[in-house]
Structure formats: structure tokens, C-alpha cells
Coordinates of C-alpha atoms in Angstrom, one line a residue:
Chain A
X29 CA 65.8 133.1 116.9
X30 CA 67.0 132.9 113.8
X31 CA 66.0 136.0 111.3
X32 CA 67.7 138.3 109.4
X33 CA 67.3 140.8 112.4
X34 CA 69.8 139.1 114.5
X35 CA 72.5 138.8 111.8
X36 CA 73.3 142.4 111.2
X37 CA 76.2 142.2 109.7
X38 CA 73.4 140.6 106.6
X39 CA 71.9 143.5 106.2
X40 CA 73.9 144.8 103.8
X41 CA 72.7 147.9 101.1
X42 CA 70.8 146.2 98.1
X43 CA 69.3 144.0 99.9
X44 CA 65.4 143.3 99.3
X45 CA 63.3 141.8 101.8
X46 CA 59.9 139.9 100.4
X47 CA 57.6 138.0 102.1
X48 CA 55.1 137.3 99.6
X49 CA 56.2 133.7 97.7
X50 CA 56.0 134.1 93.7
X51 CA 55.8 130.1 93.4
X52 CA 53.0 127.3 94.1
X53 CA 53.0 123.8 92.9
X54 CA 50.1 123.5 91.2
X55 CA 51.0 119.8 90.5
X56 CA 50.8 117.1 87.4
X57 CA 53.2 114.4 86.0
X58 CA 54.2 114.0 82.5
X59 CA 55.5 110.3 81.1
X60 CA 57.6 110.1 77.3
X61 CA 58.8 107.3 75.8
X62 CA 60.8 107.2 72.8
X63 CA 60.5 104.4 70.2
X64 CA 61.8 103.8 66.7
X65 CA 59.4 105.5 65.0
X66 CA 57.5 107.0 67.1
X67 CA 57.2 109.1 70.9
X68 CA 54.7 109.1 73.4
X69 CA 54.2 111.7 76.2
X70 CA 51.6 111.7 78.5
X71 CA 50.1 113.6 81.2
X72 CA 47.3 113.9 84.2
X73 CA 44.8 116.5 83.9
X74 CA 44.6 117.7 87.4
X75 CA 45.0 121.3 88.0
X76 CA 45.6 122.0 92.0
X77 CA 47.7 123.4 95.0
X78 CA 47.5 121.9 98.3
X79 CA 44.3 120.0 99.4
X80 CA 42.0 121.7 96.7
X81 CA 41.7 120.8 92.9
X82 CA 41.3 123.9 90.5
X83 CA 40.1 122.2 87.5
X84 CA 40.1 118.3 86.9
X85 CA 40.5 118.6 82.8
X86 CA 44.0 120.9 82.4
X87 CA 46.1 119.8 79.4
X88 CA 49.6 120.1 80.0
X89 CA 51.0 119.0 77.2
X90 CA 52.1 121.6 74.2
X91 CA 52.0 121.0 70.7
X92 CA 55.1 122.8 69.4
X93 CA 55.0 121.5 66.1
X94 CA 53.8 118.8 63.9
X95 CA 56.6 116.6 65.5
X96 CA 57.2 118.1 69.0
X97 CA 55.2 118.1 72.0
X98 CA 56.2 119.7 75.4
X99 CA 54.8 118.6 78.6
X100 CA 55.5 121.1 81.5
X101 CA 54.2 120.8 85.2
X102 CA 55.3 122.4 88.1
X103 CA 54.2 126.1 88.8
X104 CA 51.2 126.7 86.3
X105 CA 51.6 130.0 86.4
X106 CA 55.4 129.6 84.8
X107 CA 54.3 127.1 82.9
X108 CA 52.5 129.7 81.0
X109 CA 54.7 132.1 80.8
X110 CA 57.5 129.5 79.6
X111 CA 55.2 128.4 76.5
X112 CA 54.1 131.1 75.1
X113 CA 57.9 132.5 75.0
X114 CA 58.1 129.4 73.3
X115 CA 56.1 129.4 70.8
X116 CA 56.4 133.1 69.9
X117 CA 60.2 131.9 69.7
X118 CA 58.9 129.0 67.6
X119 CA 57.3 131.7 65.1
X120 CA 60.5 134.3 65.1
X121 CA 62.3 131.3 63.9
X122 CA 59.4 130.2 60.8
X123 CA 60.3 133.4 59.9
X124 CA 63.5 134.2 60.0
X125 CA 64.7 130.3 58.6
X126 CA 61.7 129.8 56.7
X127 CA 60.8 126.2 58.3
X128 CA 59.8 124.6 61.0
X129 CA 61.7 124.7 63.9
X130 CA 63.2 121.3 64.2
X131 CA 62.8 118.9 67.8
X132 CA 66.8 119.3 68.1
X133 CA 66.7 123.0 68.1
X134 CA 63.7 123.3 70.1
X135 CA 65.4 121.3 72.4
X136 CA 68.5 123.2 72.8
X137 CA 66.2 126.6 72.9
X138 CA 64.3 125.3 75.8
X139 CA 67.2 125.0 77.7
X140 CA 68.6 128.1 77.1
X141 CA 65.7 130.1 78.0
X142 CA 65.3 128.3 81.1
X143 CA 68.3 128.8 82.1
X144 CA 68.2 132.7 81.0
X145 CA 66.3 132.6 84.2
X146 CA 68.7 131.0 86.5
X147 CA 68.3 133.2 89.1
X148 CA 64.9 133.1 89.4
X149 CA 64.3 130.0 87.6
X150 CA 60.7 128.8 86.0
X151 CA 59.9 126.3 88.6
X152 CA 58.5 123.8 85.9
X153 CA 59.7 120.0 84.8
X154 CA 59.4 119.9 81.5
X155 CA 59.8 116.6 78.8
X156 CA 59.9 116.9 75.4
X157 CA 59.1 114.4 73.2
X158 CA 59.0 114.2 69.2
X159 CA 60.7 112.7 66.2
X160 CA 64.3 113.5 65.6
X161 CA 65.8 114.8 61.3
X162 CA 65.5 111.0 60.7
X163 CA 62.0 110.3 61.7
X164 CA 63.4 108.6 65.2
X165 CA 61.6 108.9 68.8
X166 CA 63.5 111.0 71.1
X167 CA 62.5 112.2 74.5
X168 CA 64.4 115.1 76.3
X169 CA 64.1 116.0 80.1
X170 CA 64.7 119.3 81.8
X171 CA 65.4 120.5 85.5
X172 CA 64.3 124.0 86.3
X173 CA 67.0 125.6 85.4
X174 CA 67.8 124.4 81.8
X175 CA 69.9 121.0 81.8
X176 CA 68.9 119.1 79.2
X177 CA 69.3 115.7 78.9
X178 CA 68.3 113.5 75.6
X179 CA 66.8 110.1 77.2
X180 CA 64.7 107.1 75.6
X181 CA 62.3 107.5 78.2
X182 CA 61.2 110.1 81.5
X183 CA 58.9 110.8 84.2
X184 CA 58.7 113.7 85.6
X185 CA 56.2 115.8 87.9
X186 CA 55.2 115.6 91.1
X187 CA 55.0 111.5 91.0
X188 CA 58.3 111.8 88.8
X189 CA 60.2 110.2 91.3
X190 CA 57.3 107.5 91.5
X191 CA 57.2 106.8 88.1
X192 CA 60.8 106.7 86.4
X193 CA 61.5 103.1 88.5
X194 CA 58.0 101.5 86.7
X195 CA 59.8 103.0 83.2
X196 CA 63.5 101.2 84.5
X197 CA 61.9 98.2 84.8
X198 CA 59.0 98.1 81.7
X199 CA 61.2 99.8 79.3
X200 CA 64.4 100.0 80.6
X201 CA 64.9 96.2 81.6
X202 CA 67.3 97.6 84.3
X203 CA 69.3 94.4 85.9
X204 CA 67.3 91.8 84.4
X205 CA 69.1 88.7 82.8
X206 CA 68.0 86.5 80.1
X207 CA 65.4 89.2 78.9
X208 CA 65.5 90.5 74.7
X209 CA 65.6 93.8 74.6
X210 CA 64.0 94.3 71.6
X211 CA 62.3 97.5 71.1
X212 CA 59.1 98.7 72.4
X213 CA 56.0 98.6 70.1
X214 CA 53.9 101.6 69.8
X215 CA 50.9 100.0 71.9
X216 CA 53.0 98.8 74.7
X217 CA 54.9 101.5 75.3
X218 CA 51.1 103.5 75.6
X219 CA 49.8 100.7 77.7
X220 CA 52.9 101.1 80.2
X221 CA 52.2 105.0 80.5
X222 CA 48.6 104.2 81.5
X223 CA 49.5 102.1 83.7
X224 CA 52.1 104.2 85.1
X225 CA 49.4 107.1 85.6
X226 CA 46.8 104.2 86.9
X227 CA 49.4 103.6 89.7
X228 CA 50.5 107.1 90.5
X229 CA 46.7 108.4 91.2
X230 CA 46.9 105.8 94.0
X231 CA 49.8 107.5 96.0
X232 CA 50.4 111.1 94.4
X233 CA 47.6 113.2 95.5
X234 CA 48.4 115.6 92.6
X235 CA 48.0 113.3 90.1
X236 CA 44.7 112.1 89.1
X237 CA 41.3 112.8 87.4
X238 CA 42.6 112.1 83.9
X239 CA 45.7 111.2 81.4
X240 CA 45.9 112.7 77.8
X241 CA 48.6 111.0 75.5
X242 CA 50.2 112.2 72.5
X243 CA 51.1 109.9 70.3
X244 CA 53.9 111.2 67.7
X245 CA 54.8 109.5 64.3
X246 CA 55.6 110.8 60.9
X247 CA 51.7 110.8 59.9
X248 CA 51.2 113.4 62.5
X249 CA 50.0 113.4 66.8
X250 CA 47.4 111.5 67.7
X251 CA 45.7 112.5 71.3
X252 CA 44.3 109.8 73.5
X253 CA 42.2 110.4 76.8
X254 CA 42.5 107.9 79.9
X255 CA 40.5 109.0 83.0
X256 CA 41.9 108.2 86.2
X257 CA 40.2 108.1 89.8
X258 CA 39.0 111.1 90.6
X259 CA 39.5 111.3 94.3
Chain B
X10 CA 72.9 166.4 83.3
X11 CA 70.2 168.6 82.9
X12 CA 70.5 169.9 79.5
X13 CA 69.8 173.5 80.9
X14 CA 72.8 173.0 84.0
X15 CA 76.0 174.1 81.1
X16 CA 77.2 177.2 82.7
X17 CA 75.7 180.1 80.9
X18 CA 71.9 179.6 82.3
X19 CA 71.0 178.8 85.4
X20 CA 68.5 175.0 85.4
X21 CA 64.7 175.8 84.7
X22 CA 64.1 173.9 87.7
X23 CA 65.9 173.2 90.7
X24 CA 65.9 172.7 94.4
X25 CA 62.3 171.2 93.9
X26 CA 61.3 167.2 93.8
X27 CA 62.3 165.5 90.5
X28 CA 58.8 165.8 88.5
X29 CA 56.6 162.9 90.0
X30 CA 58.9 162.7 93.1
X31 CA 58.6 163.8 96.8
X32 CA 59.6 168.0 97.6
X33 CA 62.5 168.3 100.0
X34 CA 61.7 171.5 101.9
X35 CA 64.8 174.3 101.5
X36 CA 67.0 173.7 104.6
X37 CA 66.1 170.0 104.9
X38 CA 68.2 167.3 103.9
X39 CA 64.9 165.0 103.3
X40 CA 61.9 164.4 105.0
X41 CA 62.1 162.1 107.6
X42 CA 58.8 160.4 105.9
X43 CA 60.8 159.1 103.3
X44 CA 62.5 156.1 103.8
X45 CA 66.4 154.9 104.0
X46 CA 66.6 153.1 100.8
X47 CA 70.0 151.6 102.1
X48 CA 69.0 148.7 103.2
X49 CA 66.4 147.5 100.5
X50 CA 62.9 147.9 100.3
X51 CA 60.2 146.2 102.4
X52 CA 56.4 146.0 100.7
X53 CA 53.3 145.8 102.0
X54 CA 52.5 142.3 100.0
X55 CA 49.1 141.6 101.8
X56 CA 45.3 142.3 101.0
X57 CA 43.9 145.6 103.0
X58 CA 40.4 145.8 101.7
X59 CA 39.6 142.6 100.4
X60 CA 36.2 140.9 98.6
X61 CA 35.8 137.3 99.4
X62 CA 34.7 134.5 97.2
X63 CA 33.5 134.4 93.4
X64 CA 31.5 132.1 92.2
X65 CA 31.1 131.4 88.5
X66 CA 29.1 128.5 85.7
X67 CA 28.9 128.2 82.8
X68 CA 25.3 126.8 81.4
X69 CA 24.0 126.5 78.3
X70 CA 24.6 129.4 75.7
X71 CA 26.0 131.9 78.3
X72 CA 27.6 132.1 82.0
X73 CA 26.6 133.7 85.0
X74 CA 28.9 134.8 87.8
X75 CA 28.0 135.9 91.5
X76 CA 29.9 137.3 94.4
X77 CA 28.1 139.2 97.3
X78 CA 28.5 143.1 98.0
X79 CA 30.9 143.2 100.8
X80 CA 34.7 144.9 100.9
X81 CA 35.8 143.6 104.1
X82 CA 38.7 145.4 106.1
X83 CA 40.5 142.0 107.7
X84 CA 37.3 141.2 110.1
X85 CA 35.2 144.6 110.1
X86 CA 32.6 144.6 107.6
X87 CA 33.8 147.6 105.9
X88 CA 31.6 148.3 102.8
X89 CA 28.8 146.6 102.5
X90 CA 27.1 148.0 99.3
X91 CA 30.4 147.6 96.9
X92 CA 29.3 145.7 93.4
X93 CA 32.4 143.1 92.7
X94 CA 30.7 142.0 89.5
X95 CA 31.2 144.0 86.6
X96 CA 30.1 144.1 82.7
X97 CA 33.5 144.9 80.6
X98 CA 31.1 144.9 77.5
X99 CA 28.3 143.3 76.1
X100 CA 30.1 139.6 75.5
X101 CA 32.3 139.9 79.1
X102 CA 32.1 140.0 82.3
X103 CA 34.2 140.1 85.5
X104 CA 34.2 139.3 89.3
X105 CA 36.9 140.1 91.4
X106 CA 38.0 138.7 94.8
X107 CA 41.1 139.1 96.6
X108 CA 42.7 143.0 97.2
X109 CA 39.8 145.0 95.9
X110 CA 42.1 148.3 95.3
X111 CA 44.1 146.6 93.2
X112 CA 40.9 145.1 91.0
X113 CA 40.1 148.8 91.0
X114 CA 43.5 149.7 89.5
X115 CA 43.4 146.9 86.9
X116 CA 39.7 148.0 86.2
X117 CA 40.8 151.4 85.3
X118 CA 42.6 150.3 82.7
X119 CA 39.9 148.0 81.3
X120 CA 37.3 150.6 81.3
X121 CA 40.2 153.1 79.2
X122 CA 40.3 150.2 77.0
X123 CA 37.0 150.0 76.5
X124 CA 36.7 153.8 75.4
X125 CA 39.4 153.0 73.5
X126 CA 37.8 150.1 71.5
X127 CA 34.7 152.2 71.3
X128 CA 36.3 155.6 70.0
X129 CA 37.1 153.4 66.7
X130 CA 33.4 152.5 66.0
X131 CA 34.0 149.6 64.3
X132 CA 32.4 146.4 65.2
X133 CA 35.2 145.0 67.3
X134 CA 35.1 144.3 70.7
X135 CA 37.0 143.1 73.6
X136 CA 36.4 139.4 74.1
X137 CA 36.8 137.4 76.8
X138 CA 39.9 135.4 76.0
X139 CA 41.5 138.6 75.4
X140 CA 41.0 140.3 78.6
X141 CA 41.5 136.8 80.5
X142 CA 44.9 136.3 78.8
X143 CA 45.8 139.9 79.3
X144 CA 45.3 139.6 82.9
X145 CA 47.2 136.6 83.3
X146 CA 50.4 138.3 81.8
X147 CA 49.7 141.7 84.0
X148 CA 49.4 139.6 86.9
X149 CA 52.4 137.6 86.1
X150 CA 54.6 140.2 85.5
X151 CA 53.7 141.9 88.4
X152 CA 54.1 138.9 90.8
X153 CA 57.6 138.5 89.0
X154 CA 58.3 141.8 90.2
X155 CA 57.7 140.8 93.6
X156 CA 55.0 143.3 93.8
X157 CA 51.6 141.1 93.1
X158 CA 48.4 142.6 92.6
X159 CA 46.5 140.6 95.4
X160 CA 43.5 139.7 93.6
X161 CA 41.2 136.7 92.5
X162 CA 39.5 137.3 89.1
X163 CA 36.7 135.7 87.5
X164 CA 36.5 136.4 83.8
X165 CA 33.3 134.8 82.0
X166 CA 31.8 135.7 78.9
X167 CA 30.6 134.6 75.2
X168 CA 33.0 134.3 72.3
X169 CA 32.2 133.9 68.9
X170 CA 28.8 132.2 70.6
X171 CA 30.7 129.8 73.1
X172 CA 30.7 130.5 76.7
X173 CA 34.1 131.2 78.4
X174 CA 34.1 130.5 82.3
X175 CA 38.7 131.2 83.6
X176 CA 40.0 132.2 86.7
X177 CA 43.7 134.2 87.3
X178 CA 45.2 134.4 90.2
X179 CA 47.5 137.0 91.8
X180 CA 50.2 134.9 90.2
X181 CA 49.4 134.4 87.1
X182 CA 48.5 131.3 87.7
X183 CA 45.2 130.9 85.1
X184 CA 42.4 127.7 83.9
X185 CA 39.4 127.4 81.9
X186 CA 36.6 125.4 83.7
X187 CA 32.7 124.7 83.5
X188 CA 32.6 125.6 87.0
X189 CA 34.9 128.2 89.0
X190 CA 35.2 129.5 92.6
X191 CA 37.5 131.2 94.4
X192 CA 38.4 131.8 98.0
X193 CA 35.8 130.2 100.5
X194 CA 33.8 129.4 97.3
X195 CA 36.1 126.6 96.4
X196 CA 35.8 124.5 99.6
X197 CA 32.0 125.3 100.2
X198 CA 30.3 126.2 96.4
X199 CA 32.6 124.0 94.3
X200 CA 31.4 120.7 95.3
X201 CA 27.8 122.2 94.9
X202 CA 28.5 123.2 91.7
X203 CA 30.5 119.8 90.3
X204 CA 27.8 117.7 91.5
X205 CA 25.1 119.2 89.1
X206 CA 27.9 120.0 86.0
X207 CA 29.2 116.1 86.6
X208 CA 25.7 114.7 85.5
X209 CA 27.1 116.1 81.9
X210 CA 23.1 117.3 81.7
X211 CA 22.3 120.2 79.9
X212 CA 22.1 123.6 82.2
X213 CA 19.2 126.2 81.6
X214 CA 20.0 130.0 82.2
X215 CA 17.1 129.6 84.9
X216 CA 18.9 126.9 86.7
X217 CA 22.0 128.6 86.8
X218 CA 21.0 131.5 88.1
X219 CA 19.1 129.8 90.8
X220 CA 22.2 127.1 91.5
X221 CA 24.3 130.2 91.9
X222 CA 21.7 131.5 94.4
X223 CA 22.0 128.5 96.0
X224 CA 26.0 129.1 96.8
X225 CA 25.6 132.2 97.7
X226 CA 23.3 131.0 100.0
X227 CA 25.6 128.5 102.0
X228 CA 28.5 131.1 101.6
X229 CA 26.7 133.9 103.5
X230 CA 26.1 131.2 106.4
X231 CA 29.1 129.7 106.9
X232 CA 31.7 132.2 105.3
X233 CA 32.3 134.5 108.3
X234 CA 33.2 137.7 105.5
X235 CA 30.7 136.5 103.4
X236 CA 27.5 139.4 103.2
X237 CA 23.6 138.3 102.6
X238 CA 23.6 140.8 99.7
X239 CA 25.2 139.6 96.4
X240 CA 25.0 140.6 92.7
X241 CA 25.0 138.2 89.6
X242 CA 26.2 139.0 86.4
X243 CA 24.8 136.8 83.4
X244 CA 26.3 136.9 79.8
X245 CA 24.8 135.1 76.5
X246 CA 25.5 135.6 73.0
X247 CA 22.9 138.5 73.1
X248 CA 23.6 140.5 76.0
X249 CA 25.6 140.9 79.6
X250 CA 23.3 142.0 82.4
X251 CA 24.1 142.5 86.0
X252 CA 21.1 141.2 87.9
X253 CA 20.2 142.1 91.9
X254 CA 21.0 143.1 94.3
X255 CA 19.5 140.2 95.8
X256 CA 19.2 139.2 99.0
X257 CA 19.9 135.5 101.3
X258 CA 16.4 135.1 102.9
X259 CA 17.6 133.7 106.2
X260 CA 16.6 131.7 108.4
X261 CA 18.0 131.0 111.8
X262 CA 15.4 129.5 113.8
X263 CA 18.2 126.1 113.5
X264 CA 20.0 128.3 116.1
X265 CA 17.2 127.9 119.0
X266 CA 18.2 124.1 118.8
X267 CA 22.0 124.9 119.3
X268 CA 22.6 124.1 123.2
X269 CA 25.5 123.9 125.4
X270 CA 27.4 127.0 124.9

């Protein structure tokens, strides 16, 4: 039988024994795509943990700023936690620096508070997505434990894994030949996210019920709503 | 060091418990109650007493949350005239599943609050999104401590003349909904609920209350720590009342036509 019982020579002072789990997926995928002049993040509305559905209309994306959005899934309840350390953080810095916190250094801050809780990390994936200093799409994805990684496009989630191959081969042109790879246009790069979310409600029983999009350019976000199946 | 313990005076107090702690009788080295803390600690991280579902909706201009009168201890039937909804003030209320000695504790310091918001006699008030998000960061820190307050709670109410319908978990873990259920509620009054909300008609306070009925209805027969009697608590803009006890008028004469047992 393995348990700690039978390994004495574990049970060593300090040690705390818990049996009650402080995590739960709670589900949710989030898409970004970065373009010239523009980024778009997306993600499902479907709030749930295991087989039952808590609420079919939860936004999880974040508006940080006029030109930053955050979308975080994962645990719900750290999701919480995570973002509204952020933007008190966001605030400390209006007033310290007298302007808005920039996509860059929210970026970097992210990662360092996440990781400020390596040890017992916020079990979230988060994507950032806004305009860089020169106006320019950029899209930055997170494990749970703060590495940050600046990308021109991400899915993450729980259909994360089903989702970033659709993006390699849509946006990405991975191993094509013979293809241009211009750059995306606004509308395609949205009509690739739904689609994305369209096809991930099929298998991913976390994802579903609804998509709302953020679309961020220099004139400001615009938010989009997509409804997906519902069973 | 005791600021009193410097040589010339003897300590004001000594071979007693540190104020707040446990006494150690003279000639003991500890009482063998108290436990080795060596090897870690161990909690009791489970529900003793426990309320089972809440069942909340919003309608038009207010909400209206239910949950029946019964503290269960595990399967015995322990109290079976406890209230688990509760007015906070005139424009909140609350019901509470889950651990209900830990609700209690969190209550206390709701109701102190209360006082506290009273004793300035100024028009303010606390509202609902106040006390919802309040819970979720108690509840959060606490389940961060690894010591979670076991509970399910239902926060409803009317701010600034829209209804507020959330739910927090013993996590943390918190939403906003049109409809909301917890425990037993969510498999059996949810899909009740959603199938009247999803029409996207209009609800009257009338039908609310009676749809609510209706839950508490199919709870109390197939819940098995469900109780007939139940309370509902309504809130709009102009008052919270707590309405009931009422009672499931039941009917079992199904169970003549049950064979083969």
C-alpha cells in the first residue's frame, strides 16, 4: 500500500498533511492572434467543473487597459484572485508613473506575480493580447507558473492543445510550400477564432455555450459575441 | 522576553497558559489532550453539520432564494427547524449550504457589520456586490490557507435597482447568474429553472416564487437530506422579506404502484 504511513522515515517534523484539494478546473479556452495593427483574443463562456455547467455566460477575458486584454482560464477561483492583484497593480503603477501601464510591462508583471507563487502556483492559463509602444499586435502566453512567452498567435485552456494546430496551419502556414505569407487581415483572423471555438465545442466538453472576442486596435476594443452549442 | 522577566521583578504572569492558549497543570509537562506538533498538523477538512442545496432566481425587479430547514448530521436529520435563508439588510439576502458552523461564523461577522453600518446612521448600506465579493476573498484566503470554510453561499439582492443573483464556493470560486443552485439543486432544480429563464420571457415575483416552490418540491422527493419544510427569502428594490415556513404537500400514493421489492 502505498501511503505516507508506510514510509516513516517521510514523516519528518514540518510536515503538513491536507486532504482537502484547493484546486478545480472550472474549464474555458482562450484564442489571440496578433496582427499588424491590431489583436484579437477570444474566449468560451462556459463556467463548469466536471459534468455540471455553473453558468453558461462567464467572461473571461479582462480589460487591463485601453490596449490590453487578459484572458485567464483554469481554476476560476485563482483566476480571481490573479486579476484583481492585477489590476490593483495596474492602479499602483497610474499612480506612481502617472500613465498607463503599457502591454510590455503588464506583460513582464504578470509573470512575475505568477511566478511569486511558484510554490503554490495560480493554476490558470493565461494570454495576453494588445498593441505593443508602436501600435503593433502582440500576443503573450503564460504557464502557471510565470513563463512568458511573446507569440503572434496562442490557444490555450482546456482545448488549448486542440486548438494551437488549427492556428499552425490557418495562421501559422506551418510546412506548407508555395503558400504567401502575407499577413492576416483583421476579419480573417476573427473568422479563424470562431471557427476554432465552433470546432472545439464538438470535442472539449468545457468549452461551449458561447465565444466573446475582443477586438484591439488603436481606436479602442471592440467586443463581439458568438454562441456556440450549448450541449 | 517578557518585558517584566529582567532580574529585579519576578514576571506578572507565569507558569499559566500563554493568554488565549491551553493551561499546563503544575507538575505536568502538557496535557496529553494536546497534540505533538512534530510531525505537522492534520485538520478536520470535511462538513459536520451541513445544509443541503440553495436554490436562487432572479425575476423581474428583485430575486428570491429558497433552501429548506434542515441541518443534517452526515445521514441523521439533525435539526430540522434551522432557517438557512437570511436577510443581511433590506437590499441583500443570503442562503447558505455546505458546513453550516462555518456559515454561522462568517454570519457573525456580517451581522457586526451590519451594526457597524448602522451605528453611522447615514444612508449607506451594505449591498450585495459588496458582501458577495467580500466572501469570495474570505473564502479564498481561507482555502489558501488550507483551512476552507466548507460552505455554499447564495448571495442575491437589489443594487442601485438591478437584481444581483452569485454564488461562492468554499474556494473562492464565484459567478453571477439569472438562475443559481447549489449542491443537489444543480443536477435536479437547475434544469427546472433554465428551461423557464431560456424563453428570455419576462418573470413576475408571483411566478418566481411559485417556480422556486416547485424545486423545492422535487428536491424534498428525490434529495435523500432534503426536508419538506423550506423558507424563501425575496428581495426588490423596496424591501427583503423572508417568507414561510412552508411546507411540500406530498403525495405518495405513486408509491402503492411501486412493486417488486
Amino acid at each position: 500500500m502505498i501511503s505516507a504511513e508506510n514510509f516513516p522515515e517521510y514523516n519528518v517534523p514540518g510536515v503538513v498533511k491536507h486532504d482537502f484539494h484547493p484546486y478545480e478546473s472550472n474549464g474555458g479556452s482562450v484564442v489571440a492572434i496578433a496582427g499588424d495593427d491590431y489583436a484579437v483574443i477570444a474566449a468560451d463562456t462556459r463556467l463548469s467543473s466536471g459534468y455540471s455547467i455553473h453558468t453558461r455566460k462567464q467572461n473571461k477575458l479582462f480589460k487591463l487597459s485601453g490596449t490590453t486584454v487578459l484572458g485567464s482560464t483554469g481554476c476560476w477561483c485563482d483566476t480571481l484572485a490573479l486579476t484583481s492583484l492585477i489590476s490593483a497593480r495596474m492602479k499602483m503603477y497610474h499612480y506612481l508613473h502617472q500613465k498607463v501601464m503599457p502591454t510590455n510591462a503588464i506583460s513582464q508583471m504578470l509573470s512575475i506575480i505568477m511566478y511569486h507563487k511558484r510554490f503554490f502556483p495560480y493554476y490558470v492559463s493565461n494570454i495576453l493580447a494588445g498593441l505593443d509602444a508602436d501600435g503593433k499586435g502582440v500576443v503573450y502566453s503564460y504557464d502557471p507558473i510565470g513563463h512568458c512567452e511573446l507569440a503572434s498567435y496562442r490557444a490555450g485552456g482546456s482545448a488549448g492543445a486542440l486548438l494551437q494546430p488549427v492556428l499552425d496551419n490557418q495562421i501559422g502556414l506551418k510546412n506548407q510550400e508555395n503558400v504567401a505569407k502575407d499577413p492576416i487581415p483583421k476579419e480573417k483572423a476573427i473568422s479563424v477564432i470562431v471557427d476554432t471555438f465552433i470546432s472545439a465545442a464538438e470535442r472539449d466538453i468545457y468549452t461551449g455555450d458561447g465565444v466573446i472576442i475582443n477586438v484591439i486596435t488603436k481606436d479602442g476594443i471592440e467586443t463581439r459575441n458568438v454562441s456556440l452549442r450549448k450541449d | 522576553m517578557l518585558p517584566f522577566n529582567n532580574g529585579f521583578a519576578s514576571p506578572l504572569w507565569h507558569n499559566g497558559p500563554i493568554p488565549g492558549g491551553l493551561y499546563n497543570f503544575p507538575g505536568h509537562n502538557g496535557p496529553a489532550s494536546q497534540p505533538k506538533k512534530d510531525y505537522g498538523v492534520q485538520r478536520a477538512s470535511q462538513p459536520i453539520t451541513t445544509g443541503t442545496s440553495v436554490v436562487g432566481l432572479k425575476f423581474d425587479g428583485g430575486v428570491v432564494i429558497a433552501a429548506d430547514n434542515l441541518v443534517s448530521y452526515g445521514s441523521m436529520a439533525r435539526f430540522q427547524d434551522v432557517q438557512r435563508v437570511f436577510n443581511i439588510n433590506n437590499k441583500t439576502v443570503v442562503g447558505a449550504g455546505g458546513d453550516f458552523a462555518d456559515f454561522q461564523c462568517i454570519k457573525r461577522y456580517i451581522d457586526q457589520k451590519i451594526i457597524d453600518d448602522m451605528c453611522y446612521a447615514d444612508e449607506y448600506e451594505m449591498k450585495p456586490k459588496s458582501l458577495y465579493n467580500w466572501l469570495t476573498r474570505i473564502l479564498y484566503t481561507k482555502r489558501s490557507k488550507f483551512e476552507p470554510l466548507w460552505v455554499d453561499i447564495v448571495v442575491g439582492g437589489v443594487e442601485d435597482g438591478v437584481p444581483f443573483l452569485g454564488h461562492v464556493d468554499l474556494r473562492g470560486r464565484s459567478y453571477q447568474d439569472d438562475v443559481i443552485a447549489t449542491g443537489f439543486g444543480k443536477h435536479l432544480a437547475l434544469p427546472l429553472l433554465r428551461e423557464r429563464t431560456e424563453t428570455g420571457k419576462p418573470i413576475g415575483r408571483d411566478e418566481a416564487i411559485a417556480l422556486v416552490k416547485k424545486c423545492m418540491e422535487v428536491l424534498f422527493y428525490r434529495d435523500c437530506r432534503a426536508s419538506p419544510n423550506f423558507t424563501i427569502s425575496v428581495c426588490t428594490k423596496e424591501k427583503a422579506e423572508i417568507l414561510g415556513p412552508f411546507k411540500v404537500s406530498q403525495n405518495w400514493e405513486l408509491a402503492k404502484s411501486v412493486e417488486g421489492y
